[in-house]
Amino acid sequence: MAAKANPRLRYINLLAYDEQIALEPLLLDNATRINDAEEAQQGWFISTLSSAFDFNYTLPTLSTGFVQFLKSPYSHAYVERENTGGNFCGHHPNNPFFIMQHHPYFEFAEIDDLGDKRRPQILYDIVEKIKAYYYDPDVMPPLQIANADKRISDKKRRSEARERAVNLLCVMIMYMDLGSLRVGQPTKDGGFFSYAIEWLARKAKLSLSRAKRAMSDLNDAMFISSYQYRELIDEDKKEYIAHNAVRVFDTDFFEMLEIDKKKFGKARKAAYQRQKDKEKTPSNKEKAVISLTMKKIMKSLDPNDKSLNTLNAAKNEEDNARTARLHKRRTALFLELSEDPYLRANEDAMEEVLQLRLEELNLLTDKEKA
């Protein structure tokens, strides 16, 4: 029985005659079943090996047949992927993953889903409002049209995008300073440490690219105002150090979520007062550091005139206080400018106005003046 010729193959057989006789029945038998889809799927290896040979000519060598076998499109086994939800990413539209699944105050838990000691109840109430956006996009309408010019389709925002926005927002709310509405942590010297996008992405269990897209949507929806301060370190080489971006929630965001103003304002005042108390009263660790520092200073005193040999504590303390005051005034100025909607939406204009105001108020650092 003759098989269909394969026009791609023009090879000369180098196998021994007895080897040809042994292989030919098997190859011819399987070649007749290639057109049967079910048989071809079950016996893809034999069918592929058979199709690699040209039966109008003498059988090729085993090495030639193996090369053609590798080139054949049927030579790769088909393994059906299991779609557990979404576009093979593990996302389930009807069963979304929320980084904050539970309300510790309702469930009488001392530790929340992030593994931290529970925070003020108002923060968890805000999170519950944010989670409702996943099922009802009308909860946050500006987020539905955010970055519309960058989107390919005018369709409703996909459930994956809503899920990532919800999780990033929840983490930012959990690590927001209630007193100033900034995302970060106040320091005891009166400064503020802002969290980087990489840190927020890890907490929200998002990839960095997904977190950046979600952050871009939040900025475009005007839920937050962000500004990244760049410090000039080398004027000749034009080298800068980029500090973590300062992100501040807009008060209109909480009004849109219909948060109880009285309860929210009370929580903010309490948080502000707690921070002031921390700044006034040093902790036990700070007291120990101060004690050790004083002992070091006493050892460095010259026994004759009681003057410092190696340390100038008064000057260092004065410099630290000046730096702290400068940082406070710069931060206050930025927050003041952030209240302007035009500057919030235009980063270049914000930076230009900020630099001018810093120069007017003599708040530039020595490196910036240089």
Short mmCIF file of C-alpha atoms in Angstrom, two decimals:
data_model
loop_
_atom_site.label_atom_id
_atom_site.label_comp_id
_atom_site.label_asym_id
_atom_site.label_seq_id
_atom_site.Cartn_x
_atom_site.Cartn_y
_atom_site.Cartn_z
CA MET A 1 0.00 0.00 0.00
CA ALA A 2 1.52 3.27 -1.07
CA ALA A 3 1.51 6.30 1.24
CA LYS A 4 1.28 9.94 0.24
CA ALA A 5 4.57 11.42 -0.90
CA ASN A 6 6.21 14.10 1.14
CA PRO A 7 7.62 16.66 -1.36
CA ARG A 8 9.87 18.17 1.31
CA LEU A 9 12.06 15.06 1.56
CA ARG A 10 14.59 14.05 -1.07
CA TYR A 11 16.98 11.76 0.70
CA ILE A 12 18.95 8.61 -0.24
CA ASN A 13 18.58 5.58 2.00
CA LEU A 14 21.71 4.29 3.66
CA LEU A 15 20.06 1.64 5.84
CA ALA A 16 20.79 -2.00 5.31
CA TYR A 17 18.19 -3.90 3.31
CA ASP A 18 17.12 -6.07 6.24
CA GLU A 19 16.57 -2.95 8.38
CA GLN A 20 14.31 -1.51 5.69
CA ILE A 21 12.23 -4.68 5.58
CA ALA A 22 11.84 -4.62 9.39
CA LEU A 23 10.73 -0.95 9.59
CA GLU A 24 8.52 -0.69 6.51
CA PRO A 25 5.40 -2.57 7.77
CA LEU A 26 5.24 -0.54 10.97
CA LEU A 27 5.68 2.80 9.23
CA LEU A 28 3.21 2.03 6.43
CA ASP A 29 0.58 0.78 8.88
CA ASN A 30 0.69 3.97 10.95
CA ALA A 31 0.91 6.26 7.94
CA THR A 32 -2.61 5.23 6.91
CA ARG A 33 -4.04 6.54 10.19
CA ILE A 34 -2.62 10.07 10.11
CA ASN A 35 -5.82 11.57 8.77
CA ASP A 36 -7.83 10.22 11.69
CA ALA A 37 -7.82 13.08 14.24
CA GLU A 38 -8.43 10.89 17.28
CA GLU A 39 -5.79 8.33 16.30
CA ALA A 40 -3.32 11.08 15.44
CA GLN A 41 -3.80 12.67 18.90
CA GLN A 42 -3.46 9.37 20.78
CA GLY A 43 -0.49 8.11 18.79
CA TRP A 44 1.19 11.38 17.89
CA PHE A 45 4.69 9.97 18.29
CA ILE A 46 4.26 7.10 15.81
CA SER A 47 2.27 9.30 13.40
CA THR A 48 4.93 12.02 13.46
CA LEU A 49 7.75 9.57 12.93
CA SER A 50 5.81 8.06 10.03
CA SER A 51 5.14 11.45 8.40
CA ALA A 52 8.84 12.25 8.55
CA PHE A 53 9.61 9.67 5.85
CA ASP A 54 8.92 9.81 2.12
CA PHE A 55 7.50 6.46 0.99
CA ASN A 56 7.79 7.20 -2.73
CA TYR A 57 11.51 6.95 -2.28
CA THR A 58 13.70 4.62 -0.36
CA LEU A 59 13.62 5.04 3.41
CA PRO A 60 15.99 7.71 4.76
CA THR A 61 18.52 7.12 7.44
CA LEU A 62 17.48 7.08 11.09
CA SER A 63 19.34 10.35 11.69
CA THR A 64 17.51 12.07 8.80
CA GLY A 65 14.17 10.79 10.00
CA PHE A 66 14.86 12.06 13.54
CA VAL A 67 15.74 15.55 12.24
CA GLN A 68 12.49 15.72 10.32
CA PHE A 69 10.67 14.42 13.37
CA LEU A 70 11.95 17.40 15.40
CA LYS A 71 10.98 19.84 12.65
CA SER A 72 7.46 18.49 12.33
CA PRO A 73 4.70 20.62 13.94
CA TYR A 74 3.23 17.42 15.39
CA SER A 75 6.44 16.59 17.25
CA HIS A 76 5.43 18.61 20.35
CA ALA A 77 2.96 16.99 22.70
CA TYR A 78 -0.19 18.99 23.31
CA VAL A 79 -0.83 19.59 27.00
CA GLU A 80 -4.14 21.23 27.74
CA ARG A 81 -3.82 24.12 30.19
CA GLU A 82 -6.20 24.32 33.10
CA ASN A 83 -7.77 27.73 33.43
CA THR A 84 -8.42 28.29 37.13
CA GLY A 85 -9.98 31.68 36.44
CA GLY A 86 -9.55 34.84 34.37
CA ASN A 87 -6.94 34.72 31.60
CA PHE A 88 -4.87 31.92 33.18
CA CYS A 89 -3.64 34.29 35.95
CA GLY A 90 -5.50 32.72 38.87
CA HIS A 91 -8.00 35.59 39.12
CA HIS A 92 -11.59 34.55 39.78
CA PRO A 93 -14.08 37.31 38.84
CA ASN A 94 -16.72 35.86 41.16
CA ASN A 95 -14.27 35.15 43.98
CA PRO A 96 -11.73 38.00 44.14
CA PHE A 97 -8.69 38.00 46.41
CA PHE A 98 -8.72 40.88 48.91
CA ILE A 99 -5.64 41.63 50.98
CA MET A 100 -7.98 42.66 53.82
CA GLN A 101 -10.63 39.96 54.07
CA HIS A 102 -11.80 40.53 57.65
CA HIS A 103 -12.75 43.37 59.98
CA PRO A 104 -10.90 42.76 63.27
CA TYR A 105 -13.31 44.91 65.30
CA PHE A 106 -16.30 42.91 64.10
CA GLU A 107 -14.53 39.59 64.71
CA PHE A 108 -12.93 40.59 68.05
CA ALA A 109 -9.40 39.97 66.73
CA GLU A 110 -6.31 41.73 68.04
CA ILE A 111 -4.26 41.09 64.87
CA ASP A 112 -5.49 42.10 61.40
CA ASP A 113 -4.96 40.35 58.06
CA LEU A 114 -1.64 42.16 57.51
CA GLY A 115 -0.24 40.60 60.67
CA ASP A 116 -0.11 43.88 62.59
CA LYS A 117 -1.77 45.00 65.78
CA ARG A 118 -5.16 46.37 64.90
CA ARG A 119 -5.36 50.04 64.04
CA PRO A 120 -8.14 52.60 64.66
CA GLN A 121 -11.53 51.25 63.63
CA ILE A 122 -12.16 54.06 61.14
CA LEU A 123 -9.42 52.67 58.87
CA TYR A 124 -11.10 49.27 58.64
CA ASP A 125 -14.44 50.97 57.96
CA ILE A 126 -12.84 52.80 55.03
CA VAL A 127 -11.45 49.51 53.73
CA GLU A 128 -14.93 47.98 53.74
CA LYS A 129 -16.18 50.88 51.61
CA ILE A 130 -13.27 50.43 49.18
CA LYS A 131 -13.92 46.69 48.80
CA ALA A 132 -17.50 47.46 47.77
CA TYR A 133 -16.10 49.12 44.62
CA TYR A 134 -15.18 45.71 43.19
CA TYR A 135 -18.82 44.66 43.01
CA ASP A 136 -20.29 48.13 42.40
CA PRO A 137 -18.06 50.45 40.28
CA ASP A 138 -20.39 53.38 41.03
CA VAL A 139 -18.86 53.53 44.51
CA MET A 140 -15.83 55.30 42.99
CA PRO A 141 -16.86 56.69 39.57
CA PRO A 142 -13.63 58.66 38.90
CA LEU A 143 -11.66 55.43 39.01
CA GLN A 144 -13.78 53.97 36.21
CA ILE A 145 -12.64 56.65 33.74
CA ALA A 146 -9.08 57.02 35.02
CA ASN A 147 -6.43 56.98 32.26
CA ALA A 148 -9.16 56.59 29.64
CA ASP A 149 -6.85 58.05 26.97
CA LYS A 150 -4.36 55.21 27.55
CA ARG A 151 -6.90 52.41 27.36
CA ILE A 152 -7.50 50.54 24.12
CA SER A 153 -11.19 49.90 24.67
CA ASP A 154 -14.05 51.97 26.06
CA LYS A 155 -15.45 48.95 27.85
CA LYS A 156 -15.99 48.87 31.59
CA ARG A 157 -12.81 48.41 33.62
CA ARG A 158 -11.89 44.75 33.93
CA SER A 159 -12.29 42.89 37.20
CA GLU A 160 -8.50 42.32 37.41
CA ALA A 161 -7.96 46.09 37.35
CA ARG A 162 -10.59 46.65 40.02
CA GLU A 163 -9.02 43.96 42.20
CA ARG A 164 -5.53 45.47 42.02
CA ALA A 165 -6.85 48.98 42.71
CA VAL A 166 -8.77 47.74 45.75
CA ASN A 167 -5.78 45.89 47.22
CA LEU A 168 -3.36 48.79 46.70
CA LEU A 169 -5.84 51.27 48.17
CA CYS A 170 -6.40 49.04 51.20
CA VAL A 171 -2.68 48.82 51.93
CA MET A 172 -2.24 52.58 51.51
CA ILE A 173 -5.13 53.23 53.91
CA MET A 174 -3.72 50.80 56.46
CA TYR A 175 -0.35 52.57 56.39
CA MET A 176 -1.73 56.11 56.22
CA ASP A 177 -1.00 58.65 58.92
CA LEU A 178 -4.44 59.81 60.02
CA GLY A 179 -3.15 63.16 61.23
CA SER A 180 -1.75 64.29 57.87
CA LEU A 181 -3.41 61.77 55.48
CA ARG A 182 0.05 60.93 54.11
CA VAL A 183 1.06 57.38 53.23
CA GLY A 184 3.96 56.64 55.52
CA GLN A 185 5.13 56.95 59.06
CA PRO A 186 5.90 60.08 61.12
CA THR A 187 9.29 60.18 62.78
CA LYS A 188 9.88 61.30 66.34
CA ASP A 189 12.07 64.21 65.22
CA GLY A 190 9.09 65.78 63.47
CA GLY A 191 9.87 64.41 60.01
CA PHE A 192 8.05 61.89 57.90
CA PHE A 193 9.09 58.69 56.13
CA SER A 194 7.15 57.87 52.96
CA TYR A 195 6.84 54.28 51.78
CA ALA A 196 8.16 53.36 48.33
CA ILE A 197 5.95 51.82 45.65
CA GLU A 198 8.02 48.61 45.81
CA TRP A 199 7.22 48.22 49.51
CA LEU A 200 3.52 48.91 48.98
CA ALA A 201 3.41 46.37 46.12
CA ARG A 202 4.87 43.64 48.33
CA LYS A 203 2.36 44.38 51.07
CA ALA A 204 -0.53 44.28 48.57
CA LYS A 205 0.87 41.06 47.03
CA LEU A 206 1.01 42.67 43.59
CA SER A 207 3.75 42.64 41.00
CA LEU A 208 5.56 45.96 40.64
CA SER A 209 4.09 46.56 37.17
CA ARG A 210 0.51 45.98 38.39
CA ALA A 211 1.09 48.23 41.41
CA LYS A 212 2.42 51.02 39.19
CA ARG A 213 -0.60 50.79 36.89
CA ALA A 214 -2.94 50.92 39.90
CA MET A 215 -1.04 53.91 41.33
CA SER A 216 -1.30 55.68 37.99
CA ASP A 217 -5.07 55.17 38.03
CA LEU A 218 -5.33 56.55 41.57
CA ASN A 219 -3.33 59.64 40.60
CA ASP A 220 -5.41 60.21 37.47
CA ALA A 221 -8.63 59.84 39.48
CA MET A 222 -7.31 62.57 41.85
CA PHE A 223 -7.71 60.33 44.89
CA ILE A 224 -4.13 61.10 45.94
CA SER A 225 -1.55 63.78 45.30
CA SER A 226 2.02 62.59 44.83
CA TYR A 227 5.31 64.38 44.50
CA GLN A 228 8.81 62.94 44.32
CA TYR A 229 11.53 65.25 45.60
CA ARG A 230 14.89 65.00 43.83
CA GLU A 231 17.94 66.25 45.70
CA LEU A 232 20.87 67.61 43.69
CA ILE A 233 24.13 66.02 44.89
CA ASP A 234 26.52 67.00 42.07
CA GLU A 235 25.83 70.12 40.04
CA ASP A 236 28.62 69.51 37.52
CA LYS A 237 27.48 65.99 36.69
CA LYS A 238 23.79 66.85 37.20
CA GLU A 239 23.37 63.92 39.58
CA TYR A 240 20.29 63.69 41.76
CA ILE A 241 19.01 61.46 44.54
CA ALA A 242 15.32 60.61 44.16
CA HIS A 243 13.58 60.30 47.52
CA ASN A 244 10.45 58.21 48.06
CA ALA A 245 7.40 59.92 46.61
CA VAL A 246 5.17 61.75 49.08
CA ARG A 247 1.57 60.59 48.64
CA VAL A 248 -1.31 62.46 50.30
CA PHE A 249 -4.96 61.42 50.22
CA ASP A 250 -7.46 64.07 49.17
CA THR A 251 -10.23 64.77 51.70
CA ASP A 252 -12.75 64.58 48.84
CA PHE A 253 -11.89 60.90 48.50
CA PHE A 254 -13.30 60.16 51.95
CA GLU A 255 -16.36 62.31 51.32
CA MET A 256 -17.01 60.35 48.12
CA LEU A 257 -16.97 57.13 50.19
CA GLU A 258 -19.48 58.75 52.56
CA ILE A 259 -17.30 58.28 55.63
CA ASP A 260 -18.79 59.66 58.84
CA LYS A 261 -17.18 63.11 59.11
CA LYS A 262 -17.55 63.35 62.87
CA LYS A 263 -16.01 59.94 63.50
CA PHE A 264 -13.27 60.54 60.95
CA GLY A 265 -12.37 63.95 62.37
CA LYS A 266 -12.24 62.57 65.91
CA ALA A 267 -9.89 59.79 64.83
CA ARG A 268 -7.61 62.29 63.05
CA LYS A 269 -7.39 64.54 66.11
CA ALA A 270 -6.54 61.57 68.33
CA ALA A 271 -3.81 60.42 65.93
CA TYR A 272 -2.35 63.92 65.77
CA GLN A 273 -2.28 64.21 69.55
CA ARG A 274 -0.59 60.80 69.93
CA GLN A 275 2.15 61.88 67.54
CA LYS A 276 2.71 65.12 69.47
CA ASP A 277 3.00 63.19 72.71
CA LYS A 278 5.60 60.89 71.17
CA GLU A 279 7.65 63.87 70.03
CA LYS A 280 7.64 65.37 73.54
CA THR A 281 8.27 62.23 75.59
CA PRO A 282 11.36 60.17 74.69
CA SER A 283 11.02 56.40 74.80
CA ASN A 284 13.11 54.14 77.04
CA LYS A 285 15.40 53.37 74.11
CA GLU A 286 15.96 57.07 73.42
CA LYS A 287 16.67 57.69 77.10
CA ALA A 288 19.29 54.92 77.06
CA VAL A 289 20.92 56.40 73.94
CA ILE A 290 21.00 59.85 75.55
CA SER A 291 22.58 58.38 78.71
CA LEU A 292 25.29 56.57 76.74
CA THR A 293 25.98 59.71 74.72
CA MET A 294 26.41 61.78 77.87
CA LYS A 295 28.81 59.20 79.30
CA LYS A 296 30.84 59.37 76.12
CA ILE A 297 30.91 63.17 76.33
CA MET A 298 32.05 63.10 79.96
CA LYS A 299 34.92 60.76 79.08
CA SER A 300 36.07 63.12 76.35
CA LEU A 301 36.29 66.14 78.67
CA ASP A 302 39.70 67.59 79.35
CA PRO A 303 40.19 67.26 83.15
CA ASN A 304 42.01 70.62 83.30
CA ASP A 305 39.57 73.03 81.67
CA LYS A 306 36.50 70.71 81.33
CA SER A 307 36.35 71.40 77.58
CA LEU A 308 35.57 68.86 74.85
CA ASN A 309 38.53 67.23 73.18
CA THR A 310 36.85 65.28 70.38
CA LEU A 311 33.16 66.14 70.44
CA ASN A 312 31.25 69.32 69.97
CA ALA A 313 27.87 68.27 71.32
CA ALA A 314 26.36 71.75 71.40
CA LYS A 315 27.13 72.38 67.73
CA ASN A 316 25.84 68.95 66.66
CA GLU A 317 22.63 69.44 68.58
CA GLU A 318 22.12 72.87 67.04
CA ASP A 319 22.71 71.50 63.51
CA ASN A 320 20.26 68.66 64.08
CA ALA A 321 17.60 71.03 65.35
CA ARG A 322 18.12 73.34 62.35
CA THR A 323 17.80 70.40 59.96
CA ALA A 324 14.61 69.22 61.67
CA ARG A 325 13.07 72.71 61.45
CA LEU A 326 14.02 72.96 57.79
CA HIS A 327 12.43 69.59 57.04
CA LYS A 328 9.21 70.53 58.87
CA ARG A 329 8.86 73.81 56.97
CA ARG A 330 9.55 72.17 53.60
CA THR A 331 6.94 69.49 54.29
CA ALA A 332 4.38 72.06 55.40
CA LEU A 333 5.01 74.08 52.24
CA PHE A 334 4.49 71.04 50.02
CA LEU A 335 1.22 70.17 51.77
CA GLU A 336 0.05 73.76 51.35
CA LEU A 337 0.77 73.70 47.60
CA SER A 338 -0.87 70.29 47.25
CA GLU A 339 -4.23 71.84 48.10
CA ASP A 340 -4.18 73.59 44.72
CA PRO A 341 -5.98 71.27 42.20
CA TYR A 342 -3.92 72.64 39.29
CA LEU A 343 -0.60 71.89 40.97
CA ARG A 344 -1.81 68.44 42.04
CA ALA A 345 -2.49 67.55 38.41
CA ASN A 346 0.66 69.15 36.94
CA GLU A 347 3.88 67.74 38.38
CA ASP A 348 6.19 70.10 36.45
CA ALA A 349 4.28 73.15 37.62
CA MET A 350 4.32 71.83 41.19
CA GLU A 351 8.11 71.41 41.12
CA GLU A 352 8.67 74.86 39.62
CA VAL A 353 6.43 76.63 42.14
CA LEU A 354 7.92 74.63 45.01
CA GLN A 355 11.48 75.59 44.08
CA LEU A 356 10.52 79.27 43.85
CA ARG A 357 8.78 79.22 47.22
CA LEU A 358 11.71 77.37 48.83
CA GLU A 359 14.06 80.05 47.54
CA GLU A 360 11.80 82.88 48.71
CA LEU A 361 11.50 81.40 52.21
CA ASN A 362 15.22 80.56 52.35
CA LEU A 363 14.48 76.85 52.79
CA LEU A 364 17.01 75.53 50.27
CA THR A 365 19.71 73.19 51.55
CA ASP A 366 23.36 74.09 51.23
CA LYS A 367 23.75 71.70 48.28
CA GLU A 368 20.77 73.26 46.51
CA LYS A 369 22.15 76.75 47.08
CA ALA A 370 25.48 75.68 45.59
#
